[in-house]
Structures are given as structure tokens and as C-alpha cells.
GROMACS .gro file of C-alpha atoms in nm:
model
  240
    1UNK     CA    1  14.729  10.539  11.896
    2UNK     CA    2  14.947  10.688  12.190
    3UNK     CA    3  14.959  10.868  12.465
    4UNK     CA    4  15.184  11.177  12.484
    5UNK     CA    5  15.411  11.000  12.701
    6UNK     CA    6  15.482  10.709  12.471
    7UNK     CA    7  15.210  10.443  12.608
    8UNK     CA    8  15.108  10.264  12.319
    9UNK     CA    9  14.698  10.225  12.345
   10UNK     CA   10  14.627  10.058  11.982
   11UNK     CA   11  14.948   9.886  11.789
   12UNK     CA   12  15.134   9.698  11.979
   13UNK     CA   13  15.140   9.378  11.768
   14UNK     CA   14  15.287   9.633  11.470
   15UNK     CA   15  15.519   9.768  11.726
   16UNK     CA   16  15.635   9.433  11.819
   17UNK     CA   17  15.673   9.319  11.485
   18UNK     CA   18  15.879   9.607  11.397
   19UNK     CA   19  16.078   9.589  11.657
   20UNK     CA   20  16.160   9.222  11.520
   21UNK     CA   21  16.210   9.319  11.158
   22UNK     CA   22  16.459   9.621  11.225
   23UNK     CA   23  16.380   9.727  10.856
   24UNK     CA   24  16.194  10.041  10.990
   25UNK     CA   25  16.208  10.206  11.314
   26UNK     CA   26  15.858  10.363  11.309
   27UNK     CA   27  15.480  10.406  11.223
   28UNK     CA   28  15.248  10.684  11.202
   29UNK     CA   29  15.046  10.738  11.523
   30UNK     CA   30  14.716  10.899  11.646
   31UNK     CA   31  14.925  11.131  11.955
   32UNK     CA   32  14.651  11.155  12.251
   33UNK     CA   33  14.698  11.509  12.436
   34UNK     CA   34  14.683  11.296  12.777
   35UNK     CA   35  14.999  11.097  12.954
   36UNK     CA   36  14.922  10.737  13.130
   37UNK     CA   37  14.978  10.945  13.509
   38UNK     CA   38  14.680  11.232  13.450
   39UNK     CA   39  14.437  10.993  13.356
   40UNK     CA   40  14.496  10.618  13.393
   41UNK     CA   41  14.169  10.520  13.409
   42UNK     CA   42  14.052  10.688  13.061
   43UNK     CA   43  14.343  10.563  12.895
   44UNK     CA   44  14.247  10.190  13.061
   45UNK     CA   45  13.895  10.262  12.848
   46UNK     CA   46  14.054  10.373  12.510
   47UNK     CA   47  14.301  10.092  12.543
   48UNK     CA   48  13.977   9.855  12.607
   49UNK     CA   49  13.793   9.994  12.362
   50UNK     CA   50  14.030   9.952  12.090
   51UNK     CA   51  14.186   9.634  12.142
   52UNK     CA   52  13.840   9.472  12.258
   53UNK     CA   53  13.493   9.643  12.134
   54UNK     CA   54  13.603   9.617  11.775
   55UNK     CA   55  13.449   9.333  11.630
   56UNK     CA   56  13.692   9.310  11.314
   57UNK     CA   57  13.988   9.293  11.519
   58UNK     CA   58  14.191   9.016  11.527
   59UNK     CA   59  14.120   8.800  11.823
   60UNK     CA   60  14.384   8.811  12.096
   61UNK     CA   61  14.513   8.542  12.344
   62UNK     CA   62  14.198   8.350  12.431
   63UNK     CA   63  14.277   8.430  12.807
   64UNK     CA   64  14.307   8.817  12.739
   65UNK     CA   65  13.968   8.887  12.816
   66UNK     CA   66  13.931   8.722  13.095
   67UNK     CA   67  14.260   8.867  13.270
   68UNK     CA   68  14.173   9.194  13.142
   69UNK     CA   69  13.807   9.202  13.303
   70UNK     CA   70  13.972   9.129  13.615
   71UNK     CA   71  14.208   9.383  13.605
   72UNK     CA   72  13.948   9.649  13.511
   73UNK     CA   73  13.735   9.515  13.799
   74UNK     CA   74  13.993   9.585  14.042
   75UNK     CA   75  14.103   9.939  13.900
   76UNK     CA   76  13.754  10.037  13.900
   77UNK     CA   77  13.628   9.910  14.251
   78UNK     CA   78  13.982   9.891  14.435
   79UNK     CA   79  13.890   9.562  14.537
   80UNK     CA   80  13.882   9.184  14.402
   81UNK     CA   81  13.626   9.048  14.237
   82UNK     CA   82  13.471   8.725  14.378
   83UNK     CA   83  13.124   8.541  14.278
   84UNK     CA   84  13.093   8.460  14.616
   85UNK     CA   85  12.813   8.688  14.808
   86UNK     CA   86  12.985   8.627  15.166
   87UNK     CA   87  13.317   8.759  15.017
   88UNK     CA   88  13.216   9.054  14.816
   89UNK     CA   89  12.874   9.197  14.631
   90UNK     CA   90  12.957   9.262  14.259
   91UNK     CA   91  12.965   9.626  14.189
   92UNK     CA   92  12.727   9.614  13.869
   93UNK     CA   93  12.822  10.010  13.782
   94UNK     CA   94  13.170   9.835  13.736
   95UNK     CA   95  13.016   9.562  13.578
   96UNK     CA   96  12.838   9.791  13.314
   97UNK     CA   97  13.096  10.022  13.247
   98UNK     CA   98  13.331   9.722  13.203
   99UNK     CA   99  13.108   9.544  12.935
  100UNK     CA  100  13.049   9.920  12.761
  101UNK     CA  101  13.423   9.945  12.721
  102UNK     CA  102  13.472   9.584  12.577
  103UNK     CA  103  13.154   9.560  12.393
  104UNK     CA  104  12.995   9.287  12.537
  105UNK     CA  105  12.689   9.197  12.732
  106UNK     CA  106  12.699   9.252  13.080
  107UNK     CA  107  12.628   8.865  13.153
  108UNK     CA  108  12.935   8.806  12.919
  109UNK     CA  109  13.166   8.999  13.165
  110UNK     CA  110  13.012   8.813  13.453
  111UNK     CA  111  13.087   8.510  13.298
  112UNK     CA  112  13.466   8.643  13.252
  113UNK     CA  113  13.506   8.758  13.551
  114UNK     CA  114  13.377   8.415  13.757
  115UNK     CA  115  13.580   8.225  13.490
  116UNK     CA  116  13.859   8.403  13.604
  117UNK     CA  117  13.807   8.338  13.931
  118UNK     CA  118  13.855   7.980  13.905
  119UNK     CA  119  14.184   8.019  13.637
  120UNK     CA  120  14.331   8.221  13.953
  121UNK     CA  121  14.257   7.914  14.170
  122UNK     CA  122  14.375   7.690  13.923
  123UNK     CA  123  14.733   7.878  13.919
  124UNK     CA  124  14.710   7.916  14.315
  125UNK     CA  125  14.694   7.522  14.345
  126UNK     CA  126  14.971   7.432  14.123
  127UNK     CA  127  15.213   7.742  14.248
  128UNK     CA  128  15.201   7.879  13.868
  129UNK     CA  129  15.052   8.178  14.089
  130UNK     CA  130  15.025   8.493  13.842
  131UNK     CA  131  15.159   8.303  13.527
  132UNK     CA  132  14.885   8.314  13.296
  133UNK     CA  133  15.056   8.108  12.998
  134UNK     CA  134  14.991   7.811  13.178
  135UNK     CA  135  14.600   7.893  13.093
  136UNK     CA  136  14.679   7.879  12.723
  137UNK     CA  137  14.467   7.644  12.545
  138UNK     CA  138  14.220   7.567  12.816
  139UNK     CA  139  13.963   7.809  12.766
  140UNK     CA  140  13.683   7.591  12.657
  141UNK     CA  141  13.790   7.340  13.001
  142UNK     CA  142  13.742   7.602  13.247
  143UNK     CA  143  13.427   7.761  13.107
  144UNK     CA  144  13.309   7.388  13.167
  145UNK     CA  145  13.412   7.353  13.490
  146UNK     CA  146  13.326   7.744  13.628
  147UNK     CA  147  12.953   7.627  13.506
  148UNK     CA  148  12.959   7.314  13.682
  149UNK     CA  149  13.082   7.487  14.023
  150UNK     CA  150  12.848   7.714  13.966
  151UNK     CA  151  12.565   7.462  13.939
  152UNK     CA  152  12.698   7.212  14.229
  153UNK     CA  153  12.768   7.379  14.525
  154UNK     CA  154  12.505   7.398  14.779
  155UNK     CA  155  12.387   7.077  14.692
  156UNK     CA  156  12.093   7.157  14.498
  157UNK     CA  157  12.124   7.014  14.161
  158UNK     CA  158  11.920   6.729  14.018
  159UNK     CA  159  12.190   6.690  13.753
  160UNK     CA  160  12.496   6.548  14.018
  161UNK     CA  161  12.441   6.171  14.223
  162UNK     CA  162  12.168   6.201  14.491
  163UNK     CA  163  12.304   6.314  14.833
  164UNK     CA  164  12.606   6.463  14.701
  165UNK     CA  165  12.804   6.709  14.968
  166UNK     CA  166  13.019   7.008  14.889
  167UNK     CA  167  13.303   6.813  14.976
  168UNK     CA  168  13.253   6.590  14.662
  169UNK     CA  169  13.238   6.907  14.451
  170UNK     CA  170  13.553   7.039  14.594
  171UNK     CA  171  13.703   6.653  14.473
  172UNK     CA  172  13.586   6.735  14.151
  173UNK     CA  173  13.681   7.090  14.099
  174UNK     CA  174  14.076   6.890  14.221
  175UNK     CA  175  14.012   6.666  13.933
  176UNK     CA  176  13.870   6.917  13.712
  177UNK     CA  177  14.240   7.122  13.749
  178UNK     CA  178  14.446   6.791  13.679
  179UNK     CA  179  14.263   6.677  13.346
  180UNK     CA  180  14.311   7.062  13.252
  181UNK     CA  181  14.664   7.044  13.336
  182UNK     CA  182  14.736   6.772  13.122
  183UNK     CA  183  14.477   6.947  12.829
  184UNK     CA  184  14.241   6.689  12.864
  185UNK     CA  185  13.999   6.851  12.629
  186UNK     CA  186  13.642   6.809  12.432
  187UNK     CA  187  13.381   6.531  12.454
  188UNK     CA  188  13.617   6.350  12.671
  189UNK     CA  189  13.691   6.607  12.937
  190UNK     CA  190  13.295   6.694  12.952
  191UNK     CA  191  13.224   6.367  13.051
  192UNK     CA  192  13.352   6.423  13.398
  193UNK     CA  193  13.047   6.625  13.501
  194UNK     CA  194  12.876   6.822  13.212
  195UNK     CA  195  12.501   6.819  13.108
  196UNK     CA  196  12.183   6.546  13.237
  197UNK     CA  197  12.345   6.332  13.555
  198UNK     CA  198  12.281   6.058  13.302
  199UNK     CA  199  12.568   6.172  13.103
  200UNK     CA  200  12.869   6.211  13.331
  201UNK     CA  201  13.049   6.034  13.627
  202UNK     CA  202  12.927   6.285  13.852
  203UNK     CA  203  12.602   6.186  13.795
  204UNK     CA  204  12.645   5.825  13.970
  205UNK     CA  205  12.776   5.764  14.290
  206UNK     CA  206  12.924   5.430  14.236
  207UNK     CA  207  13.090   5.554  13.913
  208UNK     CA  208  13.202   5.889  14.062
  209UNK     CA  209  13.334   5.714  14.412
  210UNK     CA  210  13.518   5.464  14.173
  211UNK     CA  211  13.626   5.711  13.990
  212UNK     CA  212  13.789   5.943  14.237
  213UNK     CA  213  13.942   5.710  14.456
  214UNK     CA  214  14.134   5.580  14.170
  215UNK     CA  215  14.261   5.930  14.036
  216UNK     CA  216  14.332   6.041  14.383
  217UNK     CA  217  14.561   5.682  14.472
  218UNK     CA  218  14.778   5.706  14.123
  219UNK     CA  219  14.802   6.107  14.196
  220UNK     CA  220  15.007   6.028  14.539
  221UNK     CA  221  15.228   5.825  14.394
  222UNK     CA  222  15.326   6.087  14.118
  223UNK     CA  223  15.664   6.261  14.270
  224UNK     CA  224  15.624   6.630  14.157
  225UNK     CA  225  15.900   6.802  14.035
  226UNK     CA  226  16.018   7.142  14.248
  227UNK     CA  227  15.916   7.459  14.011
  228UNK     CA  228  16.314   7.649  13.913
  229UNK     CA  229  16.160   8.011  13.901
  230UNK     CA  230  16.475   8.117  13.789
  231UNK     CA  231  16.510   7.891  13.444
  232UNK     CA  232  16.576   8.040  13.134
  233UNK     CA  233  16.277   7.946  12.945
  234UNK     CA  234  16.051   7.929  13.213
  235UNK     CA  235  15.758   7.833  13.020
  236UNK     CA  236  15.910   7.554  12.846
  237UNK     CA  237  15.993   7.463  13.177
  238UNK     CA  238  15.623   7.481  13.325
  239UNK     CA  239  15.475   7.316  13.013
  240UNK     CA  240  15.707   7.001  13.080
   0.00000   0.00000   0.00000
């Protein structure tokens, strides 16, 4: 499915792959009487429609949906999304029409679009700013760690060490983003703050203080090394 003016809205993995097999040089297409400039914001819905709210497609980049919620977000409200009430009141119309489009719950978006949030930080922090391949294959980590932000701050939950301050859940969200760097993953990445308080350093105060005084100490004395924007493979690069 295109657009008039050549904007491919449903087939770009066949257009891709054609493009790498040179054997043929085109497929038939559904032409849509409407260019990308007259309406961008209907062809943002077909293209969300059709590569999202079908339930038989096959599933893109885990991080697509998150990326794309915030994009939509934006386009729709002309400004940035933020779970934060002081910064910025969700615009649930947005909200809706965004979980319509990708056929999804309207929690479900939510959920994308605070998990989001915290990838963007996560780039911010290590200067990856913008390059979203560094979130590939950390999905399941950051939906952990959105939750336990979420849950933390303000100091009201039974399920951290008693007496905790937002300054120790800023520490662990720091943490949080190096184990995830690295791909720290499963059981063993969920044991830095997830479920009862029983169950997790964060829980404890002697074990979390222990704990974070030692990762912060061996982090200083790792040298980083100075990002080369300009490399060649740029995400071999970042991975290493």
C-alpha cells in the first residue's frame, strides 16, 4: 500500500528485500489517492494501522512500538510526552486515538509511552542520544525498571528499605541503566529491585548501601572510551 507520491505505508520489508535480491524490480501495490504533504497525519494512521493493529503480522523490532507511540504522541499534541504531572498532563484524546490506531488498550500505550520515557533517558545518559539500536534486546529490562520508578519515587512504597529517599531511587535507576547496558537480563537483573522488599537488594538497606557503594567505586575506575560518531559501522562500534 502507497501513497500517490511513492510513500510506502504497508511493504517495506518486501521492498527491502527486493531491493536486496535485484531479481525483480517491483510488486503490485494498493495506490492511495492522497500524497504524504495533504494529509500526514491520516497517512501516520494507515501506516499504524497496518504495520501495528494487525494481530497476524509479523512482530517488528521489539522497540518499534514504543518509539512509534512517542512519535504519534508528539505529532498529535505538538508536544512531548512525559509521565510527570509537573511537566505535562497526558492528552488522553491522543492517548485514545493512539491505542485505536495500534490496536491496543489504552493502558498498553501508557505503558509505551512511560517506557519510552525512560529508554530516552537511558540514551541521554550514555550520549547514544536518538540511537535507538542501542535499546535492542532490552525490552523486558526497562519494562522492569519503568515499573519500579514508577512505584519508588515519592517514597511511598512498602516494597523498597524503610526510610528510603528519592535520591536512592535516582542511584538505582544509574544502576538500573549500567546492568542494561551490559544486557544483564532475567531472574538475575530482577533481583536488583523487583517484587516483595524481601526479594531484592532494594529491599534492605545494608544490602542495598553495600551494594551501591561497591558498583559506584569499580564504575570510577572504568576509563570510558570517547564515542567516534563518524565510524563506519557505528553500531558495531556502540555495541563494543
Amino acid at each position: 500500500i502507497i501513497t500517490k507520491d511513492g510513500i510506502i505505508i504497508d511493504g517495506n520489508r518486501r521492498a527491502m528485500l527486493l531491493n536486496r535480491g535485484k531479481k525483480y524490480d517491483y510488486f503490485k501495490a494498493v495506490v492511495l489517492d492522497v500524497t504524504l504533504e495533504e494529509n500526514p497525519l491520516e497517512i501516520e494512521k494507515l501506516e499504524t494501522t497496518y504495520q501495528m493493529g494487525e494481530d497476524e503480522k509479523v512482530g517488528y523490532n521489539a522497540t518499534e512500538k514504543y518509539i512509534k507511540s512517542k512519535l504519534l504522541y508528539k505529532k498529535l499534541t505538538q508536544k512531548i510526552y512525559s509521565s510527570s504531572i509537573e511537566k505535562h498532563t497526558p492528552d488522553k484524546t491522543a492517548i485514545d486515538k493512539i491505542s485505536k490506531w495500534m490496536g491496543q488498550d489504552s493502558s498498553e500505550v501508557i505503558k509505551y509511552l512511560n517506557t519510552m520515557e525512560i529508554m530516552d533517558d537511558y540514551l541521554q545518559y550514555l550520549d547514544y542520544d536518538g540511537m535507538y539500536t542501542q535499546l535492542d534486546k532490552r525490552e523486558d529490562q526497562f519494562l522492569n525498571l519503568t515499573k519500579w520508578l514508577d512505584n519508588f519515587f515519592d517514597e511511598k512504597s512498602r516494597r523498597a528499605f524503610d526510610g528510603y529517599k528519592n535520591s536512592d531511587v535516582d542511584d538505582l535507576k544509574l544502576i538500573a541503566f549500567d546492568y542494561i547496558r551490559i544486557q544483564y537480563e532475567g531472574k538475575e537483573f530482577r533481583k536488583i529491585a523487583d517484587g516483595n522488599k524481601e526479594n531484592h537488594f532494594f529491599g534492605d538497606r545494608e544490602i542495598w548501601n553495600n551494594f551501591s557503594k561497591i558498583h559506584f567505586e569499580k564504575k570510577n575506575l572504568i576509563e570510558e572510551t570517547i564515542i567516534d560518531l563518524n565510524s563506519r559501522d557505528l553500531k558495531s562500534h556502540l555495541d563494543s
